[in-house]
Every structure is written in C-alpha cells, then in structure tokens.
mmCIF file of C-alpha atoms in Angstrom:
data_model
loop_
_atom_site.group_PDB
_atom_site.id
_atom_site.type_symbol
_atom_site.label_atom_id
_atom_site.label_comp_id
_atom_site.label_asym_id
_atom_site.label_seq_id
_atom_site.Cartn_x
_atom_site.Cartn_y
_atom_site.Cartn_z
ATOM 1 C CA MET I 9 9.795 -10.583 4.151
ATOM 2 C CA LEU I 10 11.164 -7.427 2.776
ATOM 3 C CA SER I 11 14.217 -9.524 1.177
ATOM 4 C CA TRP I 12 11.992 -12.438 -0.242
ATOM 5 C CA MET I 13 9.889 -9.615 -1.985
ATOM 6 C CA GLN I 14 13.069 -8.034 -3.231
ATOM 7 C CA GLN I 15 14.281 -11.616 -4.434
ATOM 8 C CA HIS I 16 10.771 -12.376 -6.194
ATOM 9 C CA PRO I 17 9.768 -9.344 -8.424
ATOM 10 C CA GLU I 18 8.537 -11.494 -11.308
ATOM 11 C CA ARG I 19 6.017 -12.952 -9.134
ATOM 12 C CA LEU I 20 4.729 -9.189 -8.228
ATOM 13 C CA HIS I 21 4.802 -8.760 -12.028
ATOM 14 C CA ALA I 22 2.621 -11.711 -12.551
ATOM 15 C CA ILE I 23 0.139 -10.702 -10.249
ATOM 16 C CA LEU I 24 -0.056 -7.409 -11.446
ATOM 17 C CA ALA I 25 -0.821 -8.751 -14.828
ATOM 18 C CA GLU I 26 -3.514 -10.775 -13.365
ATOM 19 C CA GLU I 27 -5.248 -7.700 -11.777
ATOM 20 C CA ALA I 28 -4.865 -5.834 -15.033
ATOM 21 C CA VAL I 29 -7.496 -8.346 -16.515
ATOM 22 C CA GLY I 30 -10.782 -6.563 -17.010
ATOM 23 C CA ALA I 31 -9.644 -3.217 -15.736
ATOM 24 C CA SER I 32 -10.339 0.253 -17.333
ATOM 25 C CA PRO I 33 -7.500 2.164 -18.692
ATOM 26 C CA GLU I 34 -8.128 4.628 -16.059
ATOM 27 C CA GLU I 35 -7.415 2.379 -13.337
ATOM 28 C CA LEU I 36 -4.189 0.864 -14.761
ATOM 29 C CA THR I 37 -2.227 3.733 -12.976
ATOM 30 C CA PRO I 38 0.499 2.719 -10.200
ATOM 31 C CA VAL I 39 -2.044 4.017 -7.453
ATOM 32 C CA GLY I 40 -5.018 2.282 -9.025
ATOM 33 C CA ASP I 41 -6.808 -0.340 -7.320
ATOM 34 C CA PRO I 42 -5.895 -3.256 -9.528
ATOM 35 C CA SER I 43 -2.068 -2.204 -8.581
ATOM 36 C CA ILE I 44 -2.894 -1.667 -5.014
ATOM 37 C CA ARG I 45 -4.544 -5.330 -4.689
ATOM 38 C CA ALA I 46 -1.434 -6.695 -6.369
ATOM 39 C CA HIS I 47 0.832 -5.545 -4.016
ATOM 40 C CA LEU I 48 -1.293 -6.317 -1.013
ATOM 41 C CA ARG I 49 -1.251 -10.097 -2.863
ATOM 42 C CA PHE I 50 2.275 -10.025 -3.185
ATOM 43 C CA VAL I 51 2.439 -9.174 0.889
ATOM 44 C CA ALA I 52 0.437 -12.107 1.464
ATOM 45 C CA GLU I 53 2.687 -14.229 -0.426
ATOM 46 C CA ALA I 54 5.633 -13.273 1.328
ATOM 47 C CA LEU I 55 3.853 -13.912 4.691
ATOM 48 C CA ASP I 56 3.023 -17.293 3.360
ATOM 49 C CA ALA I 57 6.527 -17.960 2.627
ATOM 50 C CA HIS I 58 7.587 -17.193 6.164
ATOM 51 C CA ALA I 59 4.978 -18.599 8.053
ATOM 52 C CA GLY I 60 5.996 -21.020 10.561
ATOM 53 C CA PRO I 61 4.631 -24.784 10.780
ATOM 54 C CA GLY I 62 1.682 -23.608 13.085
ATOM 55 C CA ALA I 63 0.667 -20.950 10.929
ATOM 56 C CA ARG I 64 1.482 -22.361 7.290
ATOM 57 C CA GLU I 65 -2.218 -23.697 6.688
ATOM 58 C CA SER I 66 -3.825 -20.332 7.985
ATOM 59 C CA ALA I 67 -1.197 -18.460 5.600
ATOM 60 C CA ARG I 68 -1.908 -20.294 2.479
ATOM 61 C CA ARG I 69 -5.504 -20.212 2.896
ATOM 62 C CA PHE I 70 -5.422 -16.342 3.484
ATOM 63 C CA THR I 71 -3.273 -15.967 0.332
ATOM 64 C CA ALA I 72 -5.738 -18.225 -1.815
ATOM 65 C CA ASP I 73 -8.789 -16.552 -0.354
ATOM 66 C CA LEU I 74 -7.251 -12.846 -0.673
ATOM 67 C CA PRO I 75 -8.228 -11.990 -4.111
ATOM 68 C CA GLY I 76 -11.637 -12.373 -3.775
ATOM 69 C CA ARG I 77 -11.795 -10.551 -0.212
ATOM 70 C CA LEU I 78 -10.009 -7.850 -1.544
ATOM 71 C CA ARG I 79 -12.792 -7.269 -4.368
ATOM 72 C CA ASP I 80 -15.172 -6.545 -1.804
ATOM 73 C CA PRO I 81 -16.438 -2.947 -2.202
ATOM 74 C CA ASP I 82 -18.060 -2.376 1.326
ATOM 75 C CA ALA I 83 -14.821 -3.392 3.215
ATOM 76 C CA LEU I 84 -12.975 -0.827 1.170
ATOM 77 C CA GLN I 85 -15.918 1.918 1.622
ATOM 78 C CA ARG I 86 -15.940 1.543 5.109
ATOM 79 C CA GLN I 87 -12.285 2.034 5.603
ATOM 80 C CA LEU I 88 -12.197 4.872 3.175
ATOM 81 C CA THR I 89 -14.705 6.852 5.508
ATOM 82 C CA LEU I 90 -12.888 6.232 8.665
ATOM 83 C CA VAL I 91 -9.196 7.019 7.154
ATOM 84 C CA GLY I 92 -10.964 10.107 5.044
ATOM 85 C CA GLU I 93 -12.302 11.469 8.399
ATOM 86 C CA ALA I 94 -9.262 11.301 10.230
ATOM 87 C CA HIS I 95 -7.113 12.865 7.346
ATOM 88 C CA ALA I 96 -9.562 15.818 7.039
ATOM 89 C CA PHE I 97 -9.438 16.701 10.559
ATOM 90 C CA GLU I 98 -5.728 16.158 10.704
ATOM 91 C CA THR I 99 -5.221 18.551 7.583
ATOM 92 C CA ALA I 100 -7.753 21.208 9.036
ATOM 93 C CA ARG I 101 -5.857 21.216 12.462
ATOM 94 C CA GLN I 102 -2.389 21.521 10.783
ATOM 95 C CA PHE I 103 -3.324 23.785 7.692
ATOM 96 C CA GLY I 104 -6.739 25.292 8.558
ATOM 97 C CA ASP I 105 -10.293 24.583 7.221
ATOM 98 C CA ASP I 106 -9.502 25.537 3.807
ATOM 99 C CA ALA I 107 -6.496 23.307 2.991
ATOM 100 C CA GLY I 108 -8.644 20.585 1.513
ATOM 101 C CA GLU I 109 -9.632 23.016 -1.109
ATOM 102 C CA ASP I 110 -6.094 23.217 -2.776
ATOM 103 C CA PRO I 111 -6.224 20.897 -5.951
ATOM 104 C CA THR I 112 -2.817 19.601 -5.517
ATOM 105 C CA ASN I 113 -3.230 19.228 -1.968
ATOM 106 C CA ARG I 114 -6.577 17.345 -2.644
ATOM 107 C CA VAL I 115 -4.867 14.915 -4.803
ATOM 108 C CA VAL I 116 -2.378 13.948 -2.479
ATOM 109 C CA VAL I 117 -4.618 13.664 0.229
ATOM 110 C CA GLU I 118 -7.020 11.541 -1.634
ATOM 111 C CA ARG I 119 -4.013 9.010 -2.714
ATOM 112 C CA ARG I 120 -2.743 8.768 0.777
ATOM 113 C CA VAL I 121 -6.412 8.000 2.014
ATOM 114 C CA ARG I 122 -7.157 5.374 -0.489
ATOM 115 C CA LEU I 123 -3.802 3.701 0.157
ATOM 116 C CA GLY I 124 -4.266 4.018 3.996
ATOM 117 C CA ALA I 125 -7.801 2.438 3.619
ATOM 118 C CA TRP I 126 -6.328 -0.352 1.613
ATOM 119 C CA LEU I 127 -3.934 -1.114 4.021
ATOM 120 C CA ARG I 128 -6.435 -1.139 7.052
ATOM 121 C CA VAL I 129 -8.432 -3.645 4.670
ATOM 122 C CA PHE I 130 -5.463 -5.734 4.296
ATOM 123 C CA LEU I 131 -4.914 -6.102 8.006
ATOM 124 C CA ASP I 132 -8.555 -6.800 8.857
ATOM 125 C CA GLU I 133 -8.124 -9.505 6.483
ATOM 126 C CA LEU I 134 -5.146 -10.863 8.187
ATOM 127 C CA ASP I 135 -7.002 -10.789 11.477
ATOM 128 C CA SER I 136 -9.361 -12.930 10.365
ATOM 129 C CA THR I 137 -7.206 -15.680 9.552
ATOM 130 C CA GLY I 138 -6.115 -15.957 13.307
ATOM 131 C CA MET I 139 -2.495 -16.468 12.361
ATOM 132 C CA TRP I 140 -1.617 -14.183 15.375
ATOM 133 C CA ALA I 141 -2.569 -14.975 19.135
ATOM 134 C CA SER I 142 -3.732 -11.204 19.406
ATOM 135 C CA PRO I 143 -5.042 -8.859 17.046
ATOM 136 C CA VAL I 144 -2.322 -7.514 14.349
ATOM 137 C CA ALA I 145 -4.641 -4.581 12.800
ATOM 138 C CA GLU I 146 -4.898 -2.663 16.344
ATOM 139 C CA ILE I 147 -1.003 -3.094 16.890
ATOM 140 C CA ALA I 148 -0.108 -2.345 13.114
ATOM 141 C CA ASN I 149 -2.435 0.648 12.965
ATOM 142 C CA GLY I 150 -1.306 2.186 15.893
ATOM 143 C CA TRP I 151 2.370 1.759 14.851
ATOM 144 C CA MET I 152 1.409 3.449 11.496
ATOM 145 C CA ALA I 153 -0.260 6.331 13.348
ATOM 146 C CA GLU I 154 2.713 6.975 15.362
ATOM 147 C CA ASN I 155 5.309 6.686 12.343
ATOM 148 C CA GLN I 156 3.788 8.933 9.359
ATOM 149 C CA THR I 157 7.051 11.083 9.139
ATOM 150 C CA ARG I 158 8.950 7.698 8.583
ATOM 151 C CA LEU I 159 6.520 7.046 5.834
ATOM 152 C CA ALA I 160 6.909 10.472 4.521
ATOM 153 C CA ASP I 161 10.702 10.059 4.263
ATOM 154 C CA THR I 162 10.332 6.586 2.639
ATOM 155 C CA ILE I 163 8.333 7.832 0.165
ATOM 156 C CA PHE I 164 10.415 10.709 -0.791
ATOM 157 C CA ALA I 165 13.646 8.559 -0.782
ATOM 158 C CA MET I 166 11.958 5.849 -3.184
ATOM 159 C CA ASP I 167 10.848 8.651 -5.339
ATOM 160 C CA ARG I 168 14.497 10.387 -5.465
ATOM 161 C CA ALA I 169 15.911 6.793 -6.245
ATOM 162 C CA ALA I 170 13.443 6.030 -8.752
ATOM 163 C CA LYS I 171 14.229 9.396 -10.711
ATOM 164 C CA LEU I 172 17.785 8.754 -10.290
ATOM 165 C CA ALA I 173 17.522 5.102 -11.957
ATOM 166 C CA ALA I 174 15.403 6.684 -14.773
ATOM 167 C CA ARG I 175 17.968 9.288 -15.518
ATOM 168 C CA GLU I 176 20.762 6.427 -15.731
ATOM 169 C CA ARG I 177 18.654 4.620 -18.058
ATOM 170 C CA GLY I 178 17.254 7.318 -20.252
ATOM 171 C CA GLY I 179 19.028 10.654 -19.307
ATOM 172 C CA GLU I 180 17.187 13.666 -18.528
ATOM 173 C CA ASP I 181 14.622 13.109 -21.157
ATOM 174 C CA ALA I 182 13.295 10.104 -18.952
ATOM 175 C CA ILE I 183 11.989 12.593 -16.447
ATOM 176 C CA ALA I 184 11.201 15.771 -18.323
ATOM 177 C CA SER I 185 7.680 15.339 -18.515
ATOM 178 C CA ALA I 186 5.268 16.093 -15.696
ATOM 179 C CA GLU I 187 3.730 12.901 -16.424
ATOM 180 C CA ALA I 188 6.858 10.647 -16.282
ATOM 181 C CA VAL I 189 7.729 12.417 -12.896
ATOM 182 C CA ASN I 190 3.886 11.714 -11.848
ATOM 183 C CA VAL I 191 3.899 7.811 -12.678
ATOM 184 C CA LEU I 192 7.357 7.592 -10.885
ATOM 185 C CA GLY I 193 5.719 9.638 -7.871
ATOM 186 C CA GLN I 194 2.886 7.130 -7.760
ATOM 187 C CA ALA I 195 4.649 4.179 -8.005
ATOM 188 C CA ALA I 196 6.930 5.390 -5.197
ATOM 189 C CA SER I 197 3.921 6.013 -2.938
ATOM 190 C CA VAL I 198 2.470 2.646 -3.515
ATOM 191 C CA GLN I 199 5.873 0.957 -2.877
ATOM 192 C CA ALA I 200 6.587 3.038 0.368
ATOM 193 C CA HIS I 201 3.396 2.035 1.562
ATOM 194 C CA VAL I 202 3.631 -1.546 1.258
ATOM 195 C CA ARG I 203 7.484 -1.440 2.885
ATOM 196 C CA PHE I 204 5.427 0.623 5.844
ATOM 197 C CA LEU I 205 2.646 -2.103 6.016
ATOM 198 C CA VAL I 206 5.450 -4.951 6.227
ATOM 199 C CA GLU I 207 7.305 -3.178 8.931
ATOM 200 C CA ALA I 208 3.875 -2.616 10.693
ATOM 201 C CA ILE I 209 3.125 -6.118 10.670
ATOM 202 C CA THR I 210 6.506 -7.146 12.255
ATOM 203 C CA GLN I 211 5.629 -5.059 15.440
ATOM 204 C CA ALA I 212 2.951 -7.543 15.927
#
C-alpha cells in the first residue's frame, strides 16, 4: 500500500483540495482536520487498490462512504476522550502531574492526541466493512500502542528529511523562520502517523 501511495501523489493533492473546500483558514494547516481526513481517504484508496476479489466490493464501498463518515463529530469526540485520557495518564506517569501545564508540551500532546483519535476513527470505520475475518481495530491499536517509539523515530526521520529537502530547494532561508519549521514539522507528523496506520493495518 505504501508503494502505491508514493506512486500517486497527485491523487492525495486532489483529495486535499476537495477537503479544503469550505474550510476556514485556521483549519488549513498540515495538522488541520481537512488535511487529516484527506490523508485517511488516501489510505482507503490504497486499500481499495490492493483489495483481493473477495474484498473488492467492500473496499470500494468503504472508500465511497468514508468522506461522509469522517465528518461525524461524535465519532471523533469519543476517540478524543479515550486517547486524551490515555495520553494524560501516560504523561503524568512519566513526567509528573504538572507536565501537561507546559505550553510547548501541551501543543505537541494535543496534536498527537488528535492524530491518534483520527486513526482510531478510521479503524472503527474499516471494521464496519467486514473486509477482514476478525476485527482490525483491536489488532492495529494494540500494535500501535506497543510501537510508539517506532512512531517517534519515524516522525523525527521524516521531519529531518523534509528540512534537508527544503534546504536543497531554497537554501538556509527556507527554514530560517519558526513558522516554516513548524509547518514542516506538522506535515512530517501527519505523514508519519499515516505510515504508522498502514503498517498497523498490515498486522491484521
């Protein structure tokens, strides 16, 4: 699936444009909901492209229905609550009860929580298709929980690669501002989480 996604960047750009319609300027960031929805729809299309004969109809229905399902605010809120509580517990356990008060740490945690919640929404919707004999979400969520270091390493590697590419295109000025660095970091985080999701699905 990852190779298919790498070979069809134009499709991702088209979905990003679709999701951007009607969005507010504040939402149009690499970690905004329109961007995340677009990346998840792209994963669905990759699944569709790789579906076997027995799962092809379910995969196509999933891809067609997903844009509407991803706009269900209740589904996202349920997962935000679950993931947020888990992150808060883990952060307090590792760094103390006051760790969540640090503004920089809070922004990073909130970003991770929202991305994690979106991945769980996607997996729940995927399970509803019956494409797999056993639930995918349970296996994938378990694998992701056990491989958080792998995710952190992937984010770091993608962020570093993005900065190197930006330097090659525009020199040091390309990453001279905090805003530019932040945008690259946000994009790397989304891309890493999407890769992580695909890897988790393959465990099922």
